[in-house]
XYZ file of C-alpha atoms in Angstrom:
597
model
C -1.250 18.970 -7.362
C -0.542 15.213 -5.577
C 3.012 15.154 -5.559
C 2.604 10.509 -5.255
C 0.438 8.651 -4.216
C 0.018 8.008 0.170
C 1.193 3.894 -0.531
C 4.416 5.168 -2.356
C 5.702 7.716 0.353
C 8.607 6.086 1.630
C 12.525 6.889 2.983
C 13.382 8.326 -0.330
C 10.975 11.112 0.170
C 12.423 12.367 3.737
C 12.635 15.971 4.245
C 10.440 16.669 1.090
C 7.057 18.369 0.903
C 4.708 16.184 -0.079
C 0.534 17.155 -1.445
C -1.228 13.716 -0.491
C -5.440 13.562 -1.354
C -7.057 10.474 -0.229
C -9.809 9.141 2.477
C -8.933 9.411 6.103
C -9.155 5.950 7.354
C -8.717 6.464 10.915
C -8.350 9.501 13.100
C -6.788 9.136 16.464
C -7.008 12.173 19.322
C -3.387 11.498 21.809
C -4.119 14.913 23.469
C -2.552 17.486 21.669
C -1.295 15.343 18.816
C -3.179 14.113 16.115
C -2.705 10.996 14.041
C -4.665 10.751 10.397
C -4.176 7.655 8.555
C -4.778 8.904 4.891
C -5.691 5.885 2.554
C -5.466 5.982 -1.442
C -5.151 3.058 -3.646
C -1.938 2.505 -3.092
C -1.859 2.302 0.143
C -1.642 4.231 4.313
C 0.415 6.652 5.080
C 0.118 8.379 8.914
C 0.093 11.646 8.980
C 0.679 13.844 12.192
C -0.673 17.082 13.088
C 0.374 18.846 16.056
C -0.990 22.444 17.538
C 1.814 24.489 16.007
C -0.680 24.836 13.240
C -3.282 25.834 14.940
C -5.723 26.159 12.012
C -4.896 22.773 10.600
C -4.962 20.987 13.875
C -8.871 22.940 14.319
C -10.144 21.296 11.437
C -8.351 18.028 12.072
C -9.881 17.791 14.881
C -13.056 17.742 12.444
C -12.255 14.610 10.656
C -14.309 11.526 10.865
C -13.572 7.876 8.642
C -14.031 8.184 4.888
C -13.747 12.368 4.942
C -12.340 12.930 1.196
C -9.240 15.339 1.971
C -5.687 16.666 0.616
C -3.233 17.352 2.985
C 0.303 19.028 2.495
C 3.564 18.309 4.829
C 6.935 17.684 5.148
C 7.840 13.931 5.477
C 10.336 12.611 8.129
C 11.691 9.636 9.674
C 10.238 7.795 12.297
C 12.428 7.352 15.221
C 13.616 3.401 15.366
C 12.101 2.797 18.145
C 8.600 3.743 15.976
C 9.174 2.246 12.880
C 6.083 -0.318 11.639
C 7.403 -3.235 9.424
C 4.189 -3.973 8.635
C 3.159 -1.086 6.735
C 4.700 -0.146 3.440
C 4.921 3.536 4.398
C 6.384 2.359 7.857
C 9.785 3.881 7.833
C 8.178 7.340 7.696
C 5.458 10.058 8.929
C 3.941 12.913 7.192
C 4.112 16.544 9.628
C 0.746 18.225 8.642
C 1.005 21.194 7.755
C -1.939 22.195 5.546
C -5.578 20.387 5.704
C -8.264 21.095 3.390
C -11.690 18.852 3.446
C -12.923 18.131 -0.290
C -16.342 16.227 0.997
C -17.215 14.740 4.692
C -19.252 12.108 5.241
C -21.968 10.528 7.445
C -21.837 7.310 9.268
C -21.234 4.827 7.165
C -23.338 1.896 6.456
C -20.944 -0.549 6.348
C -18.861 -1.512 9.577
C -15.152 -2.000 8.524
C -14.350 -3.620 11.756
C -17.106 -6.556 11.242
C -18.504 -8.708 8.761
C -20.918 -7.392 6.504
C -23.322 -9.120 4.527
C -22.978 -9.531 0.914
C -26.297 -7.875 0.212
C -24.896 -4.809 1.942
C -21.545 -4.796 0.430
C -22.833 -4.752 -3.287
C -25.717 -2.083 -2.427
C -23.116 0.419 -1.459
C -19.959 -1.106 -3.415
C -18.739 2.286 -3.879
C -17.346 2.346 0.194
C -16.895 -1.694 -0.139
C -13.964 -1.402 -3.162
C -12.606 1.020 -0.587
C -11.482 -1.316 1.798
C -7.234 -2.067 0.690
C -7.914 -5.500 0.579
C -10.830 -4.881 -2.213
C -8.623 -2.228 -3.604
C -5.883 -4.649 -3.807
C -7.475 -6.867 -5.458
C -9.043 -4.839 -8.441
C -5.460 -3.367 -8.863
C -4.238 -7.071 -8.774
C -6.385 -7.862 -11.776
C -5.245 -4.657 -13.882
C -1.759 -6.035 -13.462
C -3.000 -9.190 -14.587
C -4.650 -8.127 -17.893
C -1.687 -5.752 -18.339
C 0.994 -8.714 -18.271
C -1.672 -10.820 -20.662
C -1.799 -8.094 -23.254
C 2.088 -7.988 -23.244
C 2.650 -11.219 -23.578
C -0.041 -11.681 -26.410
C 1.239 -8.703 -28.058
C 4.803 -9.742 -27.973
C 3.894 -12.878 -29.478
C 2.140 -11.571 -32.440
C -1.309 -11.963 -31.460
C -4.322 -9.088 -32.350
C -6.319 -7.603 -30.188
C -9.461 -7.844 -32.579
C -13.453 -6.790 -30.786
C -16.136 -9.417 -32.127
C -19.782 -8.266 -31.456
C -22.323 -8.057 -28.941
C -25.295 -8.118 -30.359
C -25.397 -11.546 -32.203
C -27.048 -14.550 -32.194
C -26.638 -17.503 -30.053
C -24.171 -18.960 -29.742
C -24.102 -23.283 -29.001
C -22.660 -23.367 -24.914
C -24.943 -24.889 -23.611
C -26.486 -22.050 -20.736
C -29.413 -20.080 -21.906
C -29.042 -16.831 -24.404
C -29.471 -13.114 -22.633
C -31.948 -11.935 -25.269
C -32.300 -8.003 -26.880
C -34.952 -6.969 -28.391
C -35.026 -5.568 -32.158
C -37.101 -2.357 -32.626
C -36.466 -2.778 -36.269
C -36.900 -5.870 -36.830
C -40.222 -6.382 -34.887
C -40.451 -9.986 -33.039
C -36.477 -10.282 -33.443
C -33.973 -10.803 -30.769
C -30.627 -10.388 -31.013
C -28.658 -13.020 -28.201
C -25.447 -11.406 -26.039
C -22.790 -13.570 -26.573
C -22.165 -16.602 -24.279
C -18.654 -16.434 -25.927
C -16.881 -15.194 -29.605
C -16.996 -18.755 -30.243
C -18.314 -18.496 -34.139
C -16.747 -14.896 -34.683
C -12.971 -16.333 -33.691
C -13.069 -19.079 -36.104
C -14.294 -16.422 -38.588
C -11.493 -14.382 -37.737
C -9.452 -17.307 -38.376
C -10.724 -17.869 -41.341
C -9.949 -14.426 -42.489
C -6.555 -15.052 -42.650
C -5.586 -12.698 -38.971
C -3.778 -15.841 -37.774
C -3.263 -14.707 -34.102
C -6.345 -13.482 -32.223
C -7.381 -12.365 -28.720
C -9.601 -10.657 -26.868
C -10.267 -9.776 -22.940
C -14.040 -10.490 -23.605
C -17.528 -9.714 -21.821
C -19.562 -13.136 -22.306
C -22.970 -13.627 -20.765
C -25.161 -16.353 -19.504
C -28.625 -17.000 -18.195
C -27.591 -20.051 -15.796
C -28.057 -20.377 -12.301
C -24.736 -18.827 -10.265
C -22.035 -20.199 -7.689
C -19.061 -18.557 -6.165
C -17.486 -18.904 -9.648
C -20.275 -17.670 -11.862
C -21.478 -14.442 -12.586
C -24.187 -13.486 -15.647
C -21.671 -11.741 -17.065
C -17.953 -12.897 -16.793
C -14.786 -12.281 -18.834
C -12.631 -14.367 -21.004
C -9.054 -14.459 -22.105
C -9.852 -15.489 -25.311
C -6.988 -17.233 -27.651
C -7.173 -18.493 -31.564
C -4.797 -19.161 -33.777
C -4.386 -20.610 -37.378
C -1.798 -23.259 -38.152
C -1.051 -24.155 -34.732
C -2.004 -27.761 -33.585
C -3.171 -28.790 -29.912
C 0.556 -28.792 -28.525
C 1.125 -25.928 -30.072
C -1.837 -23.426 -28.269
C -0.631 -25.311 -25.402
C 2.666 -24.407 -25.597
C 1.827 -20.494 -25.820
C -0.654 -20.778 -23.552
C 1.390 -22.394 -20.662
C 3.946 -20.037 -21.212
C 1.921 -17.180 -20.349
C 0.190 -18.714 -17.264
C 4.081 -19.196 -16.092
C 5.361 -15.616 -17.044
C 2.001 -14.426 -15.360
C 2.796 -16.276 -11.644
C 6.621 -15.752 -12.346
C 5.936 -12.066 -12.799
C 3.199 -11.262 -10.455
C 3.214 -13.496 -7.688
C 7.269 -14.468 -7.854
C 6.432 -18.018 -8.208
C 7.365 -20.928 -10.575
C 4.713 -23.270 -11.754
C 7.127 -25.809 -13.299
C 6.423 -27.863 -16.501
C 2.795 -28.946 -16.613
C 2.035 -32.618 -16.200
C -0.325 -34.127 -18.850
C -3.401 -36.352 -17.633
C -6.162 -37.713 -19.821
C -9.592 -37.228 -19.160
C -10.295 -41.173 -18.045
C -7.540 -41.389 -15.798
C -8.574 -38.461 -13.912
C -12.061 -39.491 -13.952
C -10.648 -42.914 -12.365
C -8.200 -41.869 -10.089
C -9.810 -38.632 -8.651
C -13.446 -38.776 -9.772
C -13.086 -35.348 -11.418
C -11.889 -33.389 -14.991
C -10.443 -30.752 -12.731
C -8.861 -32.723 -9.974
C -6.570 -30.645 -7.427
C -3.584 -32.503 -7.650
C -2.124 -31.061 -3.930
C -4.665 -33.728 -2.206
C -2.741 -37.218 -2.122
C -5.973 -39.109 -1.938
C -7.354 -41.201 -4.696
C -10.036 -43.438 -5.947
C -9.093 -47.299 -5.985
C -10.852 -49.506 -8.183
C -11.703 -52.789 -6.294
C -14.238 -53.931 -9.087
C -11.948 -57.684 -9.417
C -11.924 -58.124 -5.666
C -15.436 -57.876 -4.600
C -17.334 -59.077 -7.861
C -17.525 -63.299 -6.013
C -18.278 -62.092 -2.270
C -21.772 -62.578 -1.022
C -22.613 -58.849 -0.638
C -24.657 -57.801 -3.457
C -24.379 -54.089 -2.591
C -20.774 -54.597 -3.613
C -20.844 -57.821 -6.310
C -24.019 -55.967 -8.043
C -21.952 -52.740 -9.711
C -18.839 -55.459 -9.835
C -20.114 -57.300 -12.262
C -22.254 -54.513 -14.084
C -20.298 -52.922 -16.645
C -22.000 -49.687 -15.978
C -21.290 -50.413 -12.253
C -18.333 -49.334 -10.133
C -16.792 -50.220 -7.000
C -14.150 -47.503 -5.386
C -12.428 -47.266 -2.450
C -10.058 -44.170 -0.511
C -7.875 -44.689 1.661
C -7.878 -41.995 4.647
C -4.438 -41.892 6.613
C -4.979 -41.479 10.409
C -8.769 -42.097 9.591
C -9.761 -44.955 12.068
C -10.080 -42.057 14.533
C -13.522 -41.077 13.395
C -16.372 -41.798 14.694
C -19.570 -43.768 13.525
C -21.756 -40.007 14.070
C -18.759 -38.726 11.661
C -18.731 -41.519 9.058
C -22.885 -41.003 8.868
C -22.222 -37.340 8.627
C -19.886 -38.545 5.376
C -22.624 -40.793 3.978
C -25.309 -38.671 4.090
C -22.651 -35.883 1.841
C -22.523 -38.413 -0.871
C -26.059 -38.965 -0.560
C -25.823 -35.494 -2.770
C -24.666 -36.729 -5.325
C -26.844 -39.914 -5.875
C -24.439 -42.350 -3.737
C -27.352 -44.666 -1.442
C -24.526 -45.025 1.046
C -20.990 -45.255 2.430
C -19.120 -48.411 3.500
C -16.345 -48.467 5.378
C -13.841 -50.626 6.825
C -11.043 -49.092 9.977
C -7.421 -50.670 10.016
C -6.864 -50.843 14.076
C -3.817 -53.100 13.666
C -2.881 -54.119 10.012
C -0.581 -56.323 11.956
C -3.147 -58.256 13.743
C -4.932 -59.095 10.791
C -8.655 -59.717 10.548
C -8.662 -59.370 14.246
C -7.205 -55.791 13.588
C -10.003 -54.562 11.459
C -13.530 -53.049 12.391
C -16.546 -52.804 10.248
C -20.095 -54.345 9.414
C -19.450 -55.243 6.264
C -16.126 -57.644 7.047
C -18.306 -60.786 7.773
C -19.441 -60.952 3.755
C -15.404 -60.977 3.011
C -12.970 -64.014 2.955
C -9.478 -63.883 4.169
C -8.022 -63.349 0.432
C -10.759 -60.905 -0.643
C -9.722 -58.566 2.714
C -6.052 -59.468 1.884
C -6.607 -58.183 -1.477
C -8.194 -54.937 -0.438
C -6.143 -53.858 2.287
C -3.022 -54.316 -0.476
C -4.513 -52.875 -3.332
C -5.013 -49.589 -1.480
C -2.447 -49.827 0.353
C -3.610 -49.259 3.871
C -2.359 -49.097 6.980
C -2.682 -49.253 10.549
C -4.892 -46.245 11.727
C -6.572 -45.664 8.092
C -9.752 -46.161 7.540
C -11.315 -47.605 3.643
C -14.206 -45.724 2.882
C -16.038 -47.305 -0.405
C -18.935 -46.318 -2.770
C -20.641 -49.189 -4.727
C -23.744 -47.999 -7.668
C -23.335 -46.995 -11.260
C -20.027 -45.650 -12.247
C -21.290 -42.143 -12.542
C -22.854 -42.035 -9.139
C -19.634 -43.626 -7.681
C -17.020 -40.731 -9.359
C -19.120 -38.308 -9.107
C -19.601 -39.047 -4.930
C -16.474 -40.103 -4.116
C -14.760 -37.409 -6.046
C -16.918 -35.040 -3.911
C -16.165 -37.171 -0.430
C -12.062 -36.836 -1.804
C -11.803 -33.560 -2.146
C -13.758 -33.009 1.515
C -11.779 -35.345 3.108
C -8.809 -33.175 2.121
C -10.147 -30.356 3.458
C -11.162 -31.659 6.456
C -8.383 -34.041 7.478
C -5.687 -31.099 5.797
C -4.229 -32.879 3.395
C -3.515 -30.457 0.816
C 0.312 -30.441 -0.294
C 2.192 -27.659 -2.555
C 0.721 -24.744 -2.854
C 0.150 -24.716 -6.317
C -0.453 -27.871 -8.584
C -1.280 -27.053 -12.387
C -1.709 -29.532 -15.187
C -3.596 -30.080 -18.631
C -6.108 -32.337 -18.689
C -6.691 -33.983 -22.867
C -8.150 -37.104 -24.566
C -12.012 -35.926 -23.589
C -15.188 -37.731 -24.912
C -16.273 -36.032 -27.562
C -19.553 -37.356 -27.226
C -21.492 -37.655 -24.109
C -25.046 -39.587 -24.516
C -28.105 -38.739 -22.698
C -31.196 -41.018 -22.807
C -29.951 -42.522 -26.083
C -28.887 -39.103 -27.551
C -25.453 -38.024 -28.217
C -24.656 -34.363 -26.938
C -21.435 -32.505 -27.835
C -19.247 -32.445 -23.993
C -17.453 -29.187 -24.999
C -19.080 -28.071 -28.516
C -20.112 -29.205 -31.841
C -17.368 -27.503 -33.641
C -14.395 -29.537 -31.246
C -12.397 -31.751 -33.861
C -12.247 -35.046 -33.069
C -8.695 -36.585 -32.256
C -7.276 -38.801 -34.934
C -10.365 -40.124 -36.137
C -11.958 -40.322 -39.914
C -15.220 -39.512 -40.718
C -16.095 -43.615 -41.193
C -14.715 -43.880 -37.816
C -16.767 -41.355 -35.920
C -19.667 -42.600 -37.063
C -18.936 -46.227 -36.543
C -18.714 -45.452 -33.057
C -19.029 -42.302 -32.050
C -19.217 -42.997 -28.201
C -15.535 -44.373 -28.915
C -14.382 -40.980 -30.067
C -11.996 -39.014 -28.465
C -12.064 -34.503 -28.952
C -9.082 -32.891 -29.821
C -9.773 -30.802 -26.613
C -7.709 -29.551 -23.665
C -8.290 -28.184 -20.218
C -5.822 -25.956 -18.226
C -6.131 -26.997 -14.458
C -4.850 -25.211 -11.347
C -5.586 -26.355 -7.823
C -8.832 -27.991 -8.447
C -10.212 -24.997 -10.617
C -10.784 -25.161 -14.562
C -8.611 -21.890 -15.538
C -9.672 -21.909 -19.046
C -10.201 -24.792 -21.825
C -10.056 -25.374 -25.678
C -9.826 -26.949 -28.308
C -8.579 -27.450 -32.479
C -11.679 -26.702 -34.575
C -12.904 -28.933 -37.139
C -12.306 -27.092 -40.619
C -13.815 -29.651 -42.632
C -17.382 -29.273 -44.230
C -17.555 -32.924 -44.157
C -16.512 -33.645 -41.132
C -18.593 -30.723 -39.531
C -21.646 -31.995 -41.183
C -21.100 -35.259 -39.892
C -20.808 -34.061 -36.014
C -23.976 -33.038 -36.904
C -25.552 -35.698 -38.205
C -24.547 -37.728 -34.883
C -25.954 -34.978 -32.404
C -29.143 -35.262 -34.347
C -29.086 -31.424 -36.113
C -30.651 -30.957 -39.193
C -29.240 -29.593 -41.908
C -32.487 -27.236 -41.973
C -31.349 -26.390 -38.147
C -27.414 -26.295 -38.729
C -28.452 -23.446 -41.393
C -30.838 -21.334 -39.053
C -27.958 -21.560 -36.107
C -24.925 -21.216 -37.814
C -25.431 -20.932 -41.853
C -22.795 -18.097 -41.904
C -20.314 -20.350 -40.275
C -20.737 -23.428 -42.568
C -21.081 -21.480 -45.709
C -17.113 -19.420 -44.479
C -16.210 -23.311 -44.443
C -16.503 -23.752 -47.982
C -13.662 -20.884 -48.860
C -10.321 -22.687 -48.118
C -10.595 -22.606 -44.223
C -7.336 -22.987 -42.311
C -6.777 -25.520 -39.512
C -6.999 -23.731 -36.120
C -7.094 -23.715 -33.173
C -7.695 -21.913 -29.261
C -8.474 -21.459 -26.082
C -10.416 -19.651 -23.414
C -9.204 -18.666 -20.294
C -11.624 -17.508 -17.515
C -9.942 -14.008 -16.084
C -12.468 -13.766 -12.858
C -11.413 -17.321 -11.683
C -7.436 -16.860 -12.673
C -7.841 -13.601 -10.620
C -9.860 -15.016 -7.357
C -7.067 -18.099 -7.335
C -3.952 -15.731 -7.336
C -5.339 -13.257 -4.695
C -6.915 -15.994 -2.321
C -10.559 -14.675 -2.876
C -13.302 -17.304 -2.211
C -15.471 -16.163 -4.787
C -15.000 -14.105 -8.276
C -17.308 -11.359 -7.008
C -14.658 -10.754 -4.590
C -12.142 -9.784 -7.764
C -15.090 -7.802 -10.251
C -15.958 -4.458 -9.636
C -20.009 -4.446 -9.859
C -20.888 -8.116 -9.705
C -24.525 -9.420 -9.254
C -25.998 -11.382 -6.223
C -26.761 -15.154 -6.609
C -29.863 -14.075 -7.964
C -28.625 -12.131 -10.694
C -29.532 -9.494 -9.204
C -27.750 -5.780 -8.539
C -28.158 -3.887 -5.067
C -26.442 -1.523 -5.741
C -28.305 -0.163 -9.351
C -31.338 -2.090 -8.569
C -31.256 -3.696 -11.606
C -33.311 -5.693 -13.177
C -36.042 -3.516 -13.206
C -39.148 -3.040 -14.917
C -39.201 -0.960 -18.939
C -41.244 1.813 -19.632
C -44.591 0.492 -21.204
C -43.818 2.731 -24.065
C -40.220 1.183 -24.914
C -42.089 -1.820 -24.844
C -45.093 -0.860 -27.132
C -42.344 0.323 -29.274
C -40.624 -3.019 -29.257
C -44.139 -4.733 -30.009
C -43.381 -6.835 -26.585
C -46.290 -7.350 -23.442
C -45.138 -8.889 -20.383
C -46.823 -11.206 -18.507
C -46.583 -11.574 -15.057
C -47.649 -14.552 -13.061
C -50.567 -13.361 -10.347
C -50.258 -14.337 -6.959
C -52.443 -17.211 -5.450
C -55.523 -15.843 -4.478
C -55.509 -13.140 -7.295
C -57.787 -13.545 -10.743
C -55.734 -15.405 -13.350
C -57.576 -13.172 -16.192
C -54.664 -12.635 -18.964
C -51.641 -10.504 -19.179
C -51.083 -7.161 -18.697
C -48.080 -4.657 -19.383
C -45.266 -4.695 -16.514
């Protein structure tokens, strides 16, 4: 019987027997002593085993990495001179006295002492979550949804299941469909998220809901997205948009305070335009000092169209950032820059170095200075406040192509100049479109059942493109942690959103009848939010990607190594669901119909 586990063994336990099980993660041979380091979960503990047992030190001498084993000993303190501060068991050794081998192993196919590919890691994930920082991590995120439960609990919330089988839902991504075996030519849709099912709730009178949440969705995948993800997911009747914010902030804080010892502070407030001005993104990372500058009034008269074009456009956009200590790169650098916004739509990158703010004109360098007067370079160089070794790097087209670039160029010239400041910078960001249009049509920017903020019906459709959502954003470092919004809970109003995103009533029914027919019966005002868990996890533990913090994640493909999966039915499941696949023949093969996969 394990007595702790190998990470907990520590001064307390000196002089005690001790029954450790665990994986021996390295084996070292000092001639006639021999040194196990026995890994569990928890953590290392080094065990020694010296010839007095003769028996014990025979089969110890057996070991290899990743042997399954229990071993039994008396624990004692290391001499002072031996101690290891950085290990947790450090203070102490284990004396082997008793070895017995549960399972060997072979060679292992994945090299702890290199860098494996991804590919490998997920095929044989089983050895990969092995590794402490892996373990860490997946421990990390227990702790996580541990602390969220409490704090939900506490605060009267219910942990209530919604369904899995459903139909889709209105996010945007495309549905994971099931097939229906009794209801032949039927699909039932995984959810993309409870969206519908927690205003139902709501509606139901249970007044606090949430749920830690399996959603799913058919898009294509990043380091932050995975097929299958899980939310944090929040509702709540009678609260308004402070008020989910309040409860919601207030268990990000407890969560940092708690797990990570750290204080997040009161979180600032930004709206949705000024971010989009001032850092060219709805999720800016407020620890990078740079910013977008709007130069719009100084370059509209100068004789460079490139410039006076978007100036006087008012779908245009002229924006400049200032880079301290800039002027020191060079022109195969500043091309390298321009051809990174070229990504995003951006036909170029201006730029203008400040050699000597104090010598003027003379103190500047750039091709575009001849097409500026004296007061139009005055202007600049004090409206962005530059200085001598800076350099003004500027992005001229339509205003999206200009935010979207130079947001991107912001947040790598961070990186690459390391600019970052703080080490953690939340804030909410509110007052979002609620309408974003498209080729003439109006889309829904979060989704069709946002409220909009402090408008009437008459208004909203008057001008709809005017309209602000009553939506908010959570923002940490850069990264969207979750976002929500209040719910509209008015048949009229609901049937007028969609009546400006073009929806038929015919449609509205066949999508979400059940939903609009629950609005009739006295439905509260509410109110929620969504918090993603994999991202929240990957920022507090430092992983690049959320695959780094799931346990069985999928490739970039959507793919699994490990299982194999997706793989091809049996043609009789699929006779039995009335479904043929059709597979698209290779060039050079006869195109002559489908067959079954």
């Amino acid at each position: 019987m394990r007595t702790d586990y190998c990470g907990n063994i520590d001064a307390s336990f000196a002089n005690k027997e001790v029954t450790l099980y665990g994986w021996v993660n390295k084996r070292r041979d000092l001639g006639g002593v021999i040194f196990i380091d026995l890994r569990d979960r928890e953590g290392i503990v080094q065990v020694v085993i010296d010839p007095d047992t003769a028996d014990t030190f025979e089969l110890a001498s057996t070991l290899r990495a990743e042997f399954c084993v229990e071993i039994k000993g008396l624990v004692r303190l290391r001499p002072d001179s031996q101690v290891n501060k950085d290990m947790k068991t450090g203070e102490i050794e284990v004396l082997g006295k008793a070895l017995s081998i549960f399972n060997s192993a072979p060679a292992l196919p994945l090299d702890w002492n290199q860098e494996n590919s991804e590919e490998q890691r997920l095929k044989y994930r089983y050895l990969d979550l092995r590794r402490p920082m892996m373990t860490e991590r997946l421990v990390f995120r227990s702790k996580v949804t541990a602390a969220v439960r409490r704090f939900l609990e506490d605060s009267g919330f219910l942990d209530i299941e919604t369904p899995i089988l459903t139909k889709a839902t209105p996010e945007g991504a495309r549905d994971y469909l099931v097939p229906s075996r009794t209801h032949k030519g039927q699909f039932f849709a995984l959810p993309q998220s409870p969206q519908l099912f927690k205003q139902l709730l709501m509606m139901s009178g249970m007044d606090k809901y949430y749920q830690i949440v399996k959603c799913f969705r058919d898009e294509d995948l990043r380091a932050d997205r995975q097929p299958e993800f899980t939310q944090i997911d929040i509702e709540t009747t009678f609260l308004d948009a402070q008020g989910v914010m309040d409860i919601t902030e207030r268990m990000i804080r407890n969560l940092f305070s708690q797990l990570l010892n750290v204080d997040l502070g009161e979180f600032p407030k930004m709206s949705y335009a000024e971010a989009m001005q001032r850092y060219g993104s709805d999720k800016p990372d407020l620890r990078n000092p740079l910013e977008l500058v709007d130069v719009d009034d100084i370059v509209k008269d100068i004789d460079f169209k490139v410039f006076s074009g978007p100036a006087n456009d008012e779908k245009g956009r002229v924006a400049a950032i200032r880079v301290p200590n800039g002027a020191t790169l060079s022109r195969k650098q500043i091309d390298e820059y321009g051809k990174f916004v070229g990504i995003y739509g951006a036909k170029g990158l201006a730029w203008i170095k400040v050699n000597d703010l104090a010598a003027g004109l003379e103190g500047l360098q750039s091709p575009i200075l001849k097409f500026f007067d004296d007061a139009a370079v005055t202007a600049l160089l004090e409206k962005t406040g530059a200085q001598t070794g800076d350099i003004l790097l500027f992005g001229a087209d339509t205003s999206a192509i200009v935010t979207d670039a130079m947001g991107a160029l912001r947040l790598k010239l961070g990186q690459d100049f390391d600019l970052l400041e703080g080490e953690w910078k939340p804030l909410w960001v509110v007052d979002f479109p609620m309408f974003e249009e498209v080729d003439g049509q109006l889309y829904a920017l979060h989704h069709p059942f946002t409220a909009p903020r402090d408008s009437s019906i008459d208004a909203l459709k008057a001008n709809p493109a005017a309209a602000l959502s009553n939506a908010y954003d959570m923002v940490l470092n850069g990264v969207e942690l979750g976002g929500g919004s209040v719910r509209i809970h008015n048949m009229d109003m609901q049937a007028t959103v969609f009546e400006l995103l073009g929806i038929s009533d015919e449609e509205a029914n066949e999508k979400f009848g059940f939903l609009l027919e629950a609005l009739r019966y006295g439905t509260p005002p509410h109110a929620g939010l969504a918090f993603g868990l994999d991202r929240m996890v990957m920022l507090m533990t430092g992983a690049e990607s959320i695959r780094d913090v799931m346990a069985f994640p999928k490739t970039t493909t959507a793919a699994c190594p490990l299982t194999d999966a997706p793989g091809f039915a049996n043609p009789a499941q699929l006779a039995e669901l009335s479904i043929v696949t059709v597979l698209e023949k290779e060039k050079g093969e006869a195109e002559d119909g489908a067959g079954d996969a």
